[in-house]
């Protein structure tokens, strides 16, 4: 393997940068990482055409920062490498039942990945004086799935998910931008073959089949990101009929590549029993904050959660 010039003297450690990185990542609870060289993002055309088509619906933050996504060096000028981490979460055993998506039932993955990536950077900095970094999990204008492909972590499935060859589609991603060159990994080609399970699983026809989706029809978008206080009747029917209280696991859970060994799934992601619709509708703000502390549900807020649950009760009447 070609040894890249790191520009750093590795102090008191005889390991090569790549081995140091992988060992340290494993130690902080990130057993699956990949490396890509910082540079222009590939397939920015897909993202820009998608925005242009209106399928991003009300995701205005994506539009506002679209230019930054073209190159991670616009986000963090010293960036020379991206270390992308994939963590598996439990596959929803009954995605058609709705309720809370699996990621909402355990600890907020943003917090967990941020903690672990931060710990990784601090550990590397011991042997790489002068190391600088930025942690990105979800909210930064970074095409995380595209970079995960570049870092050799998997391929883009027909539902748009990064599919990891050992974990499947039920993974979350986090990225460390580093001011150091590291040997890059090689991308994998798609292993979807003739499979179309994810496309068939979508109850609202949101998936185009080329890895993109239409947020205006997607239950995940409507239940988590759609900001209106009340749904239009068509959206209330979409969300209500599927009891989509928070997110949707259908097109992810059916992927035949989902086969992460149970020990690879962080204990923090194990699901707690979800409250009933009646209990949710009775919550006040302080009850909501206490019940959902440390989960992604907190970000969406009580008003939207109640709106989603109400859509379910209306569609049952
Ligand atoms: C906006 C957003 C959403 C929106 C829109 C999703 C979408 N499919 O576009 C909504 C709210 C619907 C959503 C839903 C979900 N999301 Co979301 N979301 C995002 C976010 C913030 C941006 C995604 C985006 O830009 N979409 C626009 C499309 C056009 O871009 P893209 O998906 O990145 O696709 C790029 C690649 O496919 C690339 N590409 C395509 N082919 C190829 C080939 C090669 C060789 C290369 C290099 C690149 C490449 O080009 C595209 C454009 O850049 C990312 C975090 C981030 N910063 O990236 C999380 C993210 C994609 N979401 C995630 C998750 C977990 C979910 C849900 C499962 C949550 C849930 N249970 O409800 C669902 C899954 C729905 C689905 N089928 O995608 C994870 C996905 C992990 C994974 N395995 O891929 C991410 C990465 C967050 C994270 N840090 O883990 N999400
Ligand atoms: S369900 Fe099938 S088509 Fe969809 S991502 Fe998984 S392997 Fe690919
Ligand atoms: S998250 Fe649900 S609604 Fe959205 S594309 Fe996947 S299956 Fe369809």
JSON list of C-alpha atoms and ligand atoms in Angstrom, two decimals, residues 42-44 46-47 50 59 61-62 69 89 101-103 109-110 113 137-147 149-150 156 159-163 168-174 187 207 210-213 215 218 220-221 224-225 246-249 251-252, ligand 1:
[
{"chain": "A", "resi": 42, "resn": "UNK", "atom": "CA", "xyz": [-18.37, 13.35, -6.44]},
{"chain": "A", "resi": 43, "resn": "UNK", "atom": "CA", "xyz": [-21.87, 13.41, -7.85]},
{"chain": "A", "resi": 44, "resn": "UNK", "atom": "CA", "xyz": [-22.71, 16.88, -6.59]},
{"chain": "A", "resi": 46, "resn": "UNK", "atom": "CA", "xyz": [-27.26, 14.46, -8.21]},
{"chain": "A", "resi": 47, "resn": "UNK", "atom": "CA", "xyz": [-27.76, 16.69, -5.17]},
{"chain": "A", "resi": 50, "resn": "UNK", "atom": "CA", "xyz": [-32.58, 16.97, -6.65]},
{"chain": "A", "resi": 59, "resn": "UNK", "atom": "CA", "xyz": [-35.34, 21.41, 3.64]},
{"chain": "A", "resi": 61, "resn": "UNK", "atom": "CA", "xyz": [-30.95, 24.48, 5.19]},
{"chain": "A", "resi": 62, "resn": "UNK", "atom": "CA", "xyz": [-29.78, 22.15, 2.40]},
{"chain": "A", "resi": 69, "resn": "UNK", "atom": "CA", "xyz": [-21.17, 20.65, 0.01]},
{"chain": "A", "resi": 89, "resn": "UNK", "atom": "CA", "xyz": [-28.30, 0.26, 14.94]},
{"chain": "A", "resi": 101, "resn": "UNK", "atom": "CA", "xyz": [-38.23, 4.64, 14.07]},
{"chain": "A", "resi": 102, "resn": "UNK", "atom": "CA", "xyz": [-35.44, 2.67, 15.74]},
{"chain": "A", "resi": 103, "resn": "UNK", "atom": "CA", "xyz": [-33.04, 5.61, 15.79]},
{"chain": "A", "resi": 109, "resn": "UNK", "atom": "CA", "xyz": [-26.88, 8.99, 17.43]},
{"chain": "A", "resi": 110, "resn": "UNK", "atom": "CA", "xyz": [-25.59, 12.51, 16.85]},
{"chain": "A", "resi": 113, "resn": "UNK", "atom": "CA", "xyz": [-21.01, 9.62, 17.20]},
{"chain": "A", "resi": 137, "resn": "UNK", "atom": "CA", "xyz": [-22.61, 14.29, 12.15]},
{"chain": "A", "resi": 138, "resn": "UNK", "atom": "CA", "xyz": [-25.66, 14.88, 10.00]},
{"chain": "A", "resi": 139, "resn": "UNK", "atom": "CA", "xyz": [-26.13, 18.62, 10.32]},
{"chain": "A", "resi": 140, "resn": "UNK", "atom": "CA", "xyz": [-23.01, 19.92, 8.52]},
{"chain": "A", "resi": 141, "resn": "UNK", "atom": "CA", "xyz": [-23.22, 20.62, 4.76]},
{"chain": "A", "resi": 142, "resn": "UNK", "atom": "CA", "xyz": [-21.32, 17.46, 3.91]},
{"chain": "A", "resi": 143, "resn": "UNK", "atom": "CA", "xyz": [-22.56, 14.73, 1.56]},
{"chain": "A", "resi": 144, "resn": "UNK", "atom": "CA", "xyz": [-22.05, 12.04, 4.17]},
{"chain": "A", "resi": 145, "resn": "UNK", "atom": "CA", "xyz": [-23.26, 9.13, 2.09]},
{"chain": "A", "resi": 146, "resn": "UNK", "atom": "CA", "xyz": [-21.13, 10.12, -0.90]},
{"chain": "A", "resi": 147, "resn": "UNK", "atom": "CA", "xyz": [-18.04, 10.40, 1.32]},
{"chain": "A", "resi": 149, "resn": "UNK", "atom": "CA", "xyz": [-18.77, 5.51, -0.53]},
{"chain": "A", "resi": 150, "resn": "UNK", "atom": "CA", "xyz": [-15.49, 7.23, -1.32]},
{"chain": "A", "resi": 156, "resn": "UNK", "atom": "CA", "xyz": [-25.59, 3.52, -2.32]},
{"chain": "A", "resi": 159, "resn": "UNK", "atom": "CA", "xyz": [-33.45, 3.61, -1.39]},
{"chain": "A", "resi": 160, "resn": "UNK", "atom": "CA", "xyz": [-30.43, 5.95, -1.11]},
{"chain": "A", "resi": 161, "resn": "UNK", "atom": "CA", "xyz": [-28.91, 4.42, 2.02]},
{"chain": "A", "resi": 162, "resn": "UNK", "atom": "CA", "xyz": [-25.23, 3.65, 2.40]},
{"chain": "A", "resi": 163, "resn": "UNK", "atom": "CA", "xyz": [-25.28, -0.15, 2.54]},
{"chain": "A", "resi": 168, "resn": "UNK", "atom": "CA", "xyz": [-26.32, -3.50, 5.96]},
{"chain": "A", "resi": 169, "resn": "UNK", "atom": "CA", "xyz": [-28.41, -0.36, 5.51]},
{"chain": "A", "resi": 170, "resn": "UNK", "atom": "CA", "xyz": [-29.24, 0.19, 9.19]},
{"chain": "A", "resi": 171, "resn": "UNK", "atom": "CA", "xyz": [-26.16, 2.25, 9.92]},
{"chain": "A", "resi": 172, "resn": "UNK", "atom": "CA", "xyz": [-25.51, 5.86, 10.86]},
{"chain": "A", "resi": 173, "resn": "UNK", "atom": "CA", "xyz": [-22.54, 7.86, 9.67]},
{"chain": "A", "resi": 174, "resn": "UNK", "atom": "CA", "xyz": [-20.19, 10.40, 11.18]},
{"chain": "A", "resi": 187, "resn": "UNK", "atom": "CA", "xyz": [-14.75, 2.40, -3.12]},
{"chain": "A", "resi": 207, "resn": "UNK", "atom": "CA", "xyz": [-38.54, 6.41, -3.89]},
{"chain": "A", "resi": 210, "resn": "UNK", "atom": "CA", "xyz": [-32.07, 5.76, -8.45]},
{"chain": "A", "resi": 211, "resn": "UNK", "atom": "CA", "xyz": [-31.18, 6.42, -4.79]},
{"chain": "A", "resi": 212, "resn": "UNK", "atom": "CA", "xyz": [-33.16, 9.65, -4.51]},
{"chain": "A", "resi": 213, "resn": "UNK", "atom": "CA", "xyz": [-36.53, 10.26, -2.89]},
{"chain": "A", "resi": 215, "resn": "UNK", "atom": "CA", "xyz": [-39.56, 14.35, 0.56]},
{"chain": "A", "resi": 218, "resn": "UNK", "atom": "CA", "xyz": [-41.68, 10.51, 2.51]},
{"chain": "A", "resi": 220, "resn": "UNK", "atom": "CA", "xyz": [-39.64, 10.33, 7.51]},
{"chain": "A", "resi": 221, "resn": "UNK", "atom": "CA", "xyz": [-39.59, 13.87, 6.13]},
{"chain": "A", "resi": 224, "resn": "UNK", "atom": "CA", "xyz": [-39.54, 14.78, 11.42]},
{"chain": "A", "resi": 225, "resn": "UNK", "atom": "CA", "xyz": [-38.72, 17.72, 9.17]},
{"chain": "A", "resi": 246, "resn": "UNK", "atom": "CA", "xyz": [-41.34, 9.79, 14.21]},
{"chain": "A", "resi": 247, "resn": "UNK", "atom": "CA", "xyz": [-39.38, 8.65, 11.14]},
{"chain": "A", "resi": 248, "resn": "UNK", "atom": "CA", "xyz": [-39.87, 5.55, 9.03]},
{"chain": "A", "resi": 249, "resn": "UNK", "atom": "CA", "xyz": [-37.80, 2.34, 8.84]},
{"chain": "A", "resi": 251, "resn": "UNK", "atom": "CA", "xyz": [-37.11, 0.91, 3.18]},
{"chain": "A", "resi": 252, "resn": "UNK", "atom": "CA", "xyz": [-34.12, 0.39, 5.50]},
{"chain": "B", "resi": 1, "resn": "LIG", "atom": "C1", "xyz": [-31.90, 15.51, 4.36]},
{"chain": "B", "resi": 1, "resn": "LIG", "atom": "C2", "xyz": [-31.76, 14.14, 4.99]},
{"chain": "B", "resi": 1, "resn": "LIG", "atom": "C3", "xyz": [-32.89, 13.33, 5.05]},
{"chain": "B", "resi": 1, "resn": "LIG", "atom": "C4", "xyz": [-34.18, 13.68, 4.30]},
{"chain": "B", "resi": 1, "resn": "LIG", "atom": "C5", "xyz": [-33.97, 13.33, 2.80]},
{"chain": "B", "resi": 1, "resn": "LIG", "atom": "C6", "xyz": [-33.29, 11.96, 2.60]},
{"chain": "B", "resi": 1, "resn": "LIG", "atom": "C7", "xyz": [-32.77, 11.66, 1.23]},
{"chain": "B", "resi": 1, "resn": "LIG", "atom": "N1", "xyz": [-32.76, 10.39, 0.88]},
{"chain": "B", "resi": 1, "resn": "LIG", "atom": "O1", "xyz": [-32.34, 12.53, 0.49]},
{"chain": "B", "resi": 1, "resn": "LIG", "atom": "C8", "xyz": [-35.22, 12.79, 5.05]},
{"chain": "B", "resi": 1, "resn": "LIG", "atom": "C9", "xyz": [-35.81, 13.57, 6.18]},
{"chain": "B", "resi": 1, "resn": "LIG", "atom": "C10", "xyz": [-36.33, 12.21, 4.18]},
{"chain": "B", "resi": 1, "resn": "LIG", "atom": "C11", "xyz": [-34.30, 11.71, 5.63]},
{"chain": "B", "resi": 1, "resn": "LIG", "atom": "C12", "xyz": [-34.74, 10.45, 5.97]},
{"chain": "B", "resi": 1, "resn": "LIG", "atom": "C13", "xyz": [-33.93, 9.45, 6.50]},
{"chain": "B", "resi": 1, "resn": "LIG", "atom": "N2", "xyz": [-32.66, 9.61, 6.91]},
{"chain": "B", "resi": 1, "resn": "LIG", "atom": "CO1", "xyz": [-31.59, 11.22, 6.56]},
{"chain": "B", "resi": 1, "resn": "LIG", "atom": "N3", "xyz": [-30.38, 12.61, 6.17]},
{"chain": "B", "resi": 1, "resn": "LIG", "atom": "C14", "xyz": [-30.51, 13.71, 5.50]},
{"chain": "B", "resi": 1, "resn": "LIG", "atom": "C15", "xyz": [-29.17, 14.44, 5.38]},
{"chain": "B", "resi": 1, "resn": "LIG", "atom": "C16", "xyz": [-29.14, 15.58, 6.41]},
{"chain": "B", "resi": 1, "resn": "LIG", "atom": "C17", "xyz": [-28.85, 14.98, 3.98]},
{"chain": "B", "resi": 1, "resn": "LIG", "atom": "C18", "xyz": [-29.16, 13.98, 2.86]},
{"chain": "B", "resi": 1, "resn": "LIG", "atom": "C19", "xyz": [-29.18, 14.64, 1.51]},
{"chain": "B", "resi": 1, "resn": "LIG", "atom": "O2", "xyz": [-28.42, 15.54, 1.25]},
{"chain": "B", "resi": 1, "resn": "LIG", "atom": "N4", "xyz": [-30.08, 14.16, 0.63]},
{"chain": "B", "resi": 1, "resn": "LIG", "atom": "C20", "xyz": [-30.10, 14.59, -0.75]},
{"chain": "B", "resi": 1, "resn": "LIG", "atom": "C21", "xyz": [-29.57, 13.44, -1.61]},
{"chain": "B", "resi": 1, "resn": "LIG", "atom": "C22", "xyz": [-29.68, 13.81, -3.08]},
{"chain": "B", "resi": 1, "resn": "LIG", "atom": "O3", "xyz": [-28.21, 13.34, -1.26]},
{"chain": "B", "resi": 1, "resn": "LIG", "atom": "P1", "xyz": [-27.60, 12.02, -0.54]},
{"chain": "B", "resi": 1, "resn": "LIG", "atom": "O4", "xyz": [-28.66, 11.19, 0.06]},
{"chain": "B", "resi": 1, "resn": "LIG", "atom": "O5", "xyz": [-26.46, 12.43, 0.29]},
{"chain": "B", "resi": 1, "resn": "LIG", "atom": "O6", "xyz": [-27.08, 11.26, -1.84]},
{"chain": "B", "resi": 1, "resn": "LIG", "atom": "C23", "xyz": [-25.77, 11.44, -2.34]},
{"chain": "B", "resi": 1, "resn": "LIG", "atom": "C24", "xyz": [-25.11, 10.10, -2.58]},
{"chain": "B", "resi": 1, "resn": "LIG", "atom": "O7", "xyz": [-26.11, 9.17, -2.89]},
{"chain": "B", "resi": 1, "resn": "LIG", "atom": "C25", "xyz": [-24.20, 10.45, -3.76]},
{"chain": "B", "resi": 1, "resn": "LIG", "atom": "N5", "xyz": [-24.04, 9.35, -4.67]},
{"chain": "B", "resi": 1, "resn": "LIG", "atom": "C26", "xyz": [-24.95, 8.69, -5.36]},
{"chain": "B", "resi": 1, "resn": "LIG", "atom": "N6", "xyz": [-24.37, 7.74, -6.11]},
{"chain": "B", "resi": 1, "resn": "LIG", "atom": "C27", "xyz": [-23.07, 7.82, -5.86]},
{"chain": "B", "resi": 1, "resn": "LIG", "atom": "C28", "xyz": [-22.02, 7.07, -6.35]},
{"chain": "B", "resi": 1, "resn": "LIG", "atom": "C29", "xyz": [-20.72, 7.39, -5.93]},
{"chain": "B", "resi": 1, "resn": "LIG", "atom": "C30", "xyz": [-19.61, 6.57, -6.47]},
{"chain": "B", "resi": 1, "resn": "LIG", "atom": "C31", "xyz": [-20.49, 8.46, -5.01]},
{"chain": "B", "resi": 1, "resn": "LIG", "atom": "C32", "xyz": [-19.13, 8.80, -4.56]},
{"chain": "B", "resi": 1, "resn": "LIG", "atom": "C33", "xyz": [-21.59, 9.21, -4.52]},
{"chain": "B", "resi": 1, "resn": "LIG", "atom": "C34", "xyz": [-22.85, 8.85, -4.96]},
{"chain": "B", "resi": 1, "resn": "LIG", "atom": "O8", "xyz": [-24.77, 11.52, -4.45]},
{"chain": "B", "resi": 1, "resn": "LIG", "atom": "C35", "xyz": [-25.86, 12.04, -3.74]},
{"chain": "B", "resi": 1, "resn": "LIG", "atom": "C36", "xyz": [-25.74, 13.54, -3.73]},
{"chain": "B", "resi": 1, "resn": "LIG", "atom": "O9", "xyz": [-24.62, 14.00, -3.04]},
{"chain": "B", "resi": 1, "resn": "LIG", "atom": "C37", "xyz": [-28.16, 13.29, 5.75]},
{"chain": "B", "resi": 1, "resn": "LIG", "atom": "C38", "xyz": [-26.90, 13.73, 6.49]},
{"chain": "B", "resi": 1, "resn": "LIG", "atom": "C39", "xyz": [-25.89, 14.37, 5.56]},
{"chain": "B", "resi": 1, "resn": "LIG", "atom": "N7", "xyz": [-25.32, 15.47, 5.95]},
{"chain": "B", "resi": 1, "resn": "LIG", "atom": "O10", "xyz": [-25.64, 13.85, 4.48]},
{"chain": "B", "resi": 1, "resn": "LIG", "atom": "C40", "xyz": [-29.03, 12.34, 6.62]},
{"chain": "B", "resi": 1, "resn": "LIG", "atom": "C41", "xyz": [-28.83, 10.83, 6.43]},
{"chain": "B", "resi": 1, "resn": "LIG", "atom": "C42", "xyz": [-28.76, 10.55, 4.96]},
{"chain": "B", "resi": 1, "resn": "LIG", "atom": "N8", "xyz": [-30.06, 10.26, 6.98]},
{"chain": "B", "resi": 1, "resn": "LIG", "atom": "C43", "xyz": [-29.91, 9.12, 7.56]},
{"chain": "B", "resi": 1, "resn": "LIG", "atom": "C44", "xyz": [-30.96, 8.31, 8.06]},
{"chain": "B", "resi": 1, "resn": "LIG", "atom": "C45", "xyz": [-30.56, 7.20, 9.00]},
{"chain": "B", "resi": 1, "resn": "LIG", "atom": "C46", "xyz": [-32.28, 8.51, 7.66]},
{"chain": "B", "resi": 1, "resn": "LIG", "atom": "C47", "xyz": [-33.51, 7.62, 7.90]},
{"chain": "B", "resi": 1, "resn": "LIG", "atom": "C48", "xyz": [-33.25, 6.12, 7.89]},
{"chain": "B", "resi": 1, "resn": "LIG", "atom": "C49", "xyz": [-34.16, 8.05, 9.25]},
{"chain": "B", "resi": 1, "resn": "LIG", "atom": "C50", "xyz": [-35.49, 7.37, 9.55]},
{"chain": "B", "resi": 1, "resn": "LIG", "atom": "N9", "xyz": [-35.48, 6.16, 10.10]},
{"chain": "B", "resi": 1, "resn": "LIG", "atom": "O11", "xyz": [-36.53, 7.93, 9.33]},
{"chain": "B", "resi": 1, "resn": "LIG", "atom": "C51", "xyz": [-34.41, 8.05, 6.71]},
{"chain": "B", "resi": 1, "resn": "LIG", "atom": "C52", "xyz": [-34.10, 7.22, 5.46]},
{"chain": "B", "resi": 1, "resn": "LIG", "atom": "C53", "xyz": [-34.85, 7.66, 4.22]},
{"chain": "B", "resi": 1, "resn": "LIG", "atom": "C54", "xyz": [-34.10, 7.32, 2.94]},
{"chain": "B", "resi": 1, "resn": "LIG", "atom": "N10", "xyz": [-34.50, 6.29, 2.24]},
{"chain": "B", "resi": 1, "resn": "LIG", "atom": "O12", "xyz": [-33.13, 8.02, 2.60]},
{"chain": "B", "resi": 1, "resn": "LIG", "atom": "C55", "xyz": [-28.45, 8.71, 7.58]},
{"chain": "B", "resi": 1, "resn": "LIG", "atom": "C56", "xyz": [-28.24, 7.64, 6.50]},
{"chain": "B", "resi": 1, "resn": "LIG", "atom": "C57", "xyz": [-27.24, 6.56, 6.85]},
{"chain": "B", "resi": 1, "resn": "LIG", "atom": "C58", "xyz": [-27.10, 5.62, 5.68]},
{"chain": "B", "resi": 1, "resn": "LIG", "atom": "N11", "xyz": [-27.06, 4.33, 5.95]},
{"chain": "B", "resi": 1, "resn": "LIG", "atom": "O13", "xyz": [-27.02, 6.05, 4.54]},
{"chain": "B", "resi": 1, "resn": "LIG", "atom": "C59", "xyz": [-27.72, 10.08, 7.27]},
{"chain": "B", "resi": 1, "resn": "LIG", "atom": "C60", "xyz": [-26.42, 9.97, 6.47]},
{"chain": "B", "resi": 1, "resn": "LIG", "atom": "C61", "xyz": [-27.49, 10.75, 8.65]},
{"chain": "B", "resi": 1, "resn": "LIG", "atom": "C62", "xyz": [-26.31, 10.14, 9.39]},
{"chain": "B", "resi": 1, "resn": "LIG", "atom": "N12", "xyz": [-25.33, 10.95, 9.77]},
{"chain": "B", "resi": 1, "resn": "LIG", "atom": "O14", "xyz": [-26.24, 8.95, 9.64]},
{"chain": "B", "resi": 1, "resn": "LIG", "atom": "N13", "xyz": [-33.01, 12.15, 5.71]}
]
